[in-house]
mmCIF file of the C-alpha atoms, coordinates in Angstrom:
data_MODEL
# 
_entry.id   MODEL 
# 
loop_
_atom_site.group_PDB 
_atom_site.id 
_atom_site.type_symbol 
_atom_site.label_atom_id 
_atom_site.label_alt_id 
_atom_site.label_comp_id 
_atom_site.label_asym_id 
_atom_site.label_entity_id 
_atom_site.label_seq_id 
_atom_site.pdbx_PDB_ins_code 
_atom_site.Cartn_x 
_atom_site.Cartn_y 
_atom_site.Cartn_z 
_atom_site.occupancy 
_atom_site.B_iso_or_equiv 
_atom_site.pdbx_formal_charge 
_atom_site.auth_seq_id 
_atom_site.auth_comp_id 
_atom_site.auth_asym_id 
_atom_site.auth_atom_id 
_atom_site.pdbx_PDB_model_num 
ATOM 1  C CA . UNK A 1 1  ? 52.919 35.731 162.111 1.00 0.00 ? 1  UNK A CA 1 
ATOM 2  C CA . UNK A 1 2  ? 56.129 35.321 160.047 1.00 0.00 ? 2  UNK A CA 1 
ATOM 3  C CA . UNK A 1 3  ? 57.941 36.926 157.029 1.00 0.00 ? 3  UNK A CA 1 
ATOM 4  C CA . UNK A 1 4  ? 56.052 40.012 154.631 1.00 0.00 ? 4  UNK A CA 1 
ATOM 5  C CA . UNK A 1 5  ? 53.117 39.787 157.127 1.00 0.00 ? 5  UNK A CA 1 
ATOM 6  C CA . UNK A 1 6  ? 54.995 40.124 160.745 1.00 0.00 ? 6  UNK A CA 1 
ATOM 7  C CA . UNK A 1 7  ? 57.254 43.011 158.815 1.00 0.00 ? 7  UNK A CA 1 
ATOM 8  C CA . UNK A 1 8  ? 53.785 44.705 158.033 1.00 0.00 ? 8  UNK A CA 1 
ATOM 9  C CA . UNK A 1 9  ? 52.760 44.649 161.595 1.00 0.00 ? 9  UNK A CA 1 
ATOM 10 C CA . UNK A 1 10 ? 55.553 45.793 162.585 1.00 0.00 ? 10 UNK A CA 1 
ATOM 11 C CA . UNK A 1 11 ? 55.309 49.047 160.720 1.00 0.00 ? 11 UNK A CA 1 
ATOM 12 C CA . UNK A 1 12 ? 51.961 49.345 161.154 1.00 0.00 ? 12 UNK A CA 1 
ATOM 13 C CA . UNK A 1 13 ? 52.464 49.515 164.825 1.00 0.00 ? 13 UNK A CA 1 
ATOM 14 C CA . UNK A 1 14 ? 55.888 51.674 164.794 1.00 0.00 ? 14 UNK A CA 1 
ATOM 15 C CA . UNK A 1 15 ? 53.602 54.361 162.872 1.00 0.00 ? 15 UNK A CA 1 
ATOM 16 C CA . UNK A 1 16 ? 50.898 54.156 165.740 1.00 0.00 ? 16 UNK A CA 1 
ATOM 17 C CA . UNK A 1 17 ? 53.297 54.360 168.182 1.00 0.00 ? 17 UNK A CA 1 
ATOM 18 C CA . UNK A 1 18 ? 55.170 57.373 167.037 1.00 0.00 ? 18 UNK A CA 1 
ATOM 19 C CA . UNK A 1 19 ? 52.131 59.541 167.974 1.00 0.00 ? 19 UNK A CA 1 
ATOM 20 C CA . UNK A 1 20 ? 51.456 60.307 171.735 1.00 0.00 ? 20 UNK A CA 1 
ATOM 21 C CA . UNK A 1 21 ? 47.993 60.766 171.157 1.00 0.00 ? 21 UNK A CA 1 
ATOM 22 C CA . UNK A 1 22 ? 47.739 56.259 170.765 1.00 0.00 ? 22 UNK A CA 1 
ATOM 23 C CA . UNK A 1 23 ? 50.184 55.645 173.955 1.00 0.00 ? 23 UNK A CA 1 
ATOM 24 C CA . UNK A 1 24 ? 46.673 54.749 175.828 1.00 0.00 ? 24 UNK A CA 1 
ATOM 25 C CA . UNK A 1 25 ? 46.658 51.960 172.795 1.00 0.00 ? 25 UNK A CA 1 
ATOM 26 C CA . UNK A 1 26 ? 49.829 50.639 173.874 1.00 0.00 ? 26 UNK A CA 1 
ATOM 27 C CA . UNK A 1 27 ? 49.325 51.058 177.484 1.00 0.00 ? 27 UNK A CA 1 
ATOM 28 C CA . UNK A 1 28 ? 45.871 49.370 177.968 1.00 0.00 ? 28 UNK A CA 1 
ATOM 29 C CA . UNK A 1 29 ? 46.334 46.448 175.707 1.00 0.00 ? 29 UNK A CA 1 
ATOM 30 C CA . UNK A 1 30 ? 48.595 43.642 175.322 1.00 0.00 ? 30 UNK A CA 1 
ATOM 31 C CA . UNK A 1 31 ? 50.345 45.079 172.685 1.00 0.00 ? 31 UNK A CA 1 
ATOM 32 C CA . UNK A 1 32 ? 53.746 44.929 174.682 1.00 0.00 ? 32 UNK A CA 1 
ATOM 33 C CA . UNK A 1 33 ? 53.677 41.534 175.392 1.00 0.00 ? 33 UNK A CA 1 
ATOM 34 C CA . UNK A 1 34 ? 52.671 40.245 171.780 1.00 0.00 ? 34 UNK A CA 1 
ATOM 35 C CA . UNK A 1 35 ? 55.709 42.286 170.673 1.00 0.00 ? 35 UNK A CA 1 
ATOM 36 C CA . UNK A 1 36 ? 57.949 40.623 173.000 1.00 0.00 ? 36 UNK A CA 1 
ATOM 37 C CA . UNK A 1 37 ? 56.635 37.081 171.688 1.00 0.00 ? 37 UNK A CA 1 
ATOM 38 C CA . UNK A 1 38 ? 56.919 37.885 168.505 1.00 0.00 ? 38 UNK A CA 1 
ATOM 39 C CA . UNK A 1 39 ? 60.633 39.172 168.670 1.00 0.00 ? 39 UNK A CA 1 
ATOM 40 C CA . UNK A 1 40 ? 61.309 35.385 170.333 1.00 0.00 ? 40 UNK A CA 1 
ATOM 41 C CA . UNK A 1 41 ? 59.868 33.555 167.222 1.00 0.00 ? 41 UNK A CA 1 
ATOM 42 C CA . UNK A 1 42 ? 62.215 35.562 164.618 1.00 0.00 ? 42 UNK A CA 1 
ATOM 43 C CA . UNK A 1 43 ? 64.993 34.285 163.153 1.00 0.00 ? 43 UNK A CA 1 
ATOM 44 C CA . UNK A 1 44 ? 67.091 37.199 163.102 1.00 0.00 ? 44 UNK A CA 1 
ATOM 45 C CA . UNK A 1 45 ? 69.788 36.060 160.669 1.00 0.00 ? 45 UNK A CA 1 
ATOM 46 C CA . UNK A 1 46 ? 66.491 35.374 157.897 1.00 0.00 ? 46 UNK A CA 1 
ATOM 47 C CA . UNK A 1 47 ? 64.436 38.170 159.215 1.00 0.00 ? 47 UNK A CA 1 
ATOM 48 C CA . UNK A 1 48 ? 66.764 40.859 160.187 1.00 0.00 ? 48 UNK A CA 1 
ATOM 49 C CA . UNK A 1 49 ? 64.117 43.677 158.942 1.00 0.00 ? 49 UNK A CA 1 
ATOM 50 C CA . UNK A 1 50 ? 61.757 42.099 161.084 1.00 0.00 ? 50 UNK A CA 1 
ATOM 51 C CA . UNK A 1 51 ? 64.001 42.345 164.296 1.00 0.00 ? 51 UNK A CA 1 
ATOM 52 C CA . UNK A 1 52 ? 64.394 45.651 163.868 1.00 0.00 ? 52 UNK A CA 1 
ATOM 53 C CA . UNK A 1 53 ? 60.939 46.559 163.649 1.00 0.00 ? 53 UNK A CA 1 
ATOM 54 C CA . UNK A 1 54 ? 59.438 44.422 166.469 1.00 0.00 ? 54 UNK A CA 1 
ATOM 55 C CA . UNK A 1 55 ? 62.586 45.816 168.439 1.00 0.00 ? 55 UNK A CA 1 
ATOM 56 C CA . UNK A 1 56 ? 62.214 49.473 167.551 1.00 0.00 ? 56 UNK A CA 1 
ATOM 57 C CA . UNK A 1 57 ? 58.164 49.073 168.784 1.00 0.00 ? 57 UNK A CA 1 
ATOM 58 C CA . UNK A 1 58 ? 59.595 47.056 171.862 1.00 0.00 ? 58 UNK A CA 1 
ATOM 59 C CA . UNK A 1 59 ? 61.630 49.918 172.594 1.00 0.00 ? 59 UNK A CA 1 
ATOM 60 C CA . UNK A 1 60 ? 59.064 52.733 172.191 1.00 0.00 ? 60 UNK A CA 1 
ATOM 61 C CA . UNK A 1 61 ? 56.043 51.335 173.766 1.00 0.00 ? 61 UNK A CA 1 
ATOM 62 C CA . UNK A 1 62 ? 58.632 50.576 176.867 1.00 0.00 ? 62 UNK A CA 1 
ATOM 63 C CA . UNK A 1 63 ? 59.395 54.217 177.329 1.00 0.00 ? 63 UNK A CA 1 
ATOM 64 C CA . UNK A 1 64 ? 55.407 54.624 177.305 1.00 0.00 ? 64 UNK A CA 1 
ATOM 65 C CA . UNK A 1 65 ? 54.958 52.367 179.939 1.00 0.00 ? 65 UNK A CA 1 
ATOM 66 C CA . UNK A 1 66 ? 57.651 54.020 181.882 1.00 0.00 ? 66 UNK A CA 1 
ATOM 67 C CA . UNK A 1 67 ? 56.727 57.667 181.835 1.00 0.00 ? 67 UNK A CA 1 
# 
């Protein structure tokens, strides 16, 4: 997933993830890890938007995990 569609998924999963009520979504799935993958494929001088997306979501589902 690159470009317009990896920015959609992104968001998508930022807006999921802002509500506690999906942290089980993030917690049983491999949601985490697909995030982390995807963050490697970026190119973040082309995709900048996209960084900060999968990043944000990276950042959010980790404090899931944590608590």
């Amino acid at each position: 997933v690159s470009g317009s569609n990896l920015t959609g998924a992104c968001k998508l999963v930022f807006k999921v993830a802002r509500n506690a009520v999906n942290d089980s979504l993030f917690i049983d799935s491999d949601v985490p890890e697909l995030l982390v993958d995807a963050l490697g494929k970026v190119n973040p001088t082309a995709e900048g938007n996209n960084v900060v997306h999968a990043y944000a979501n990276v950042k959010k589902v980790n404090v899931y995990i944590s608590n």
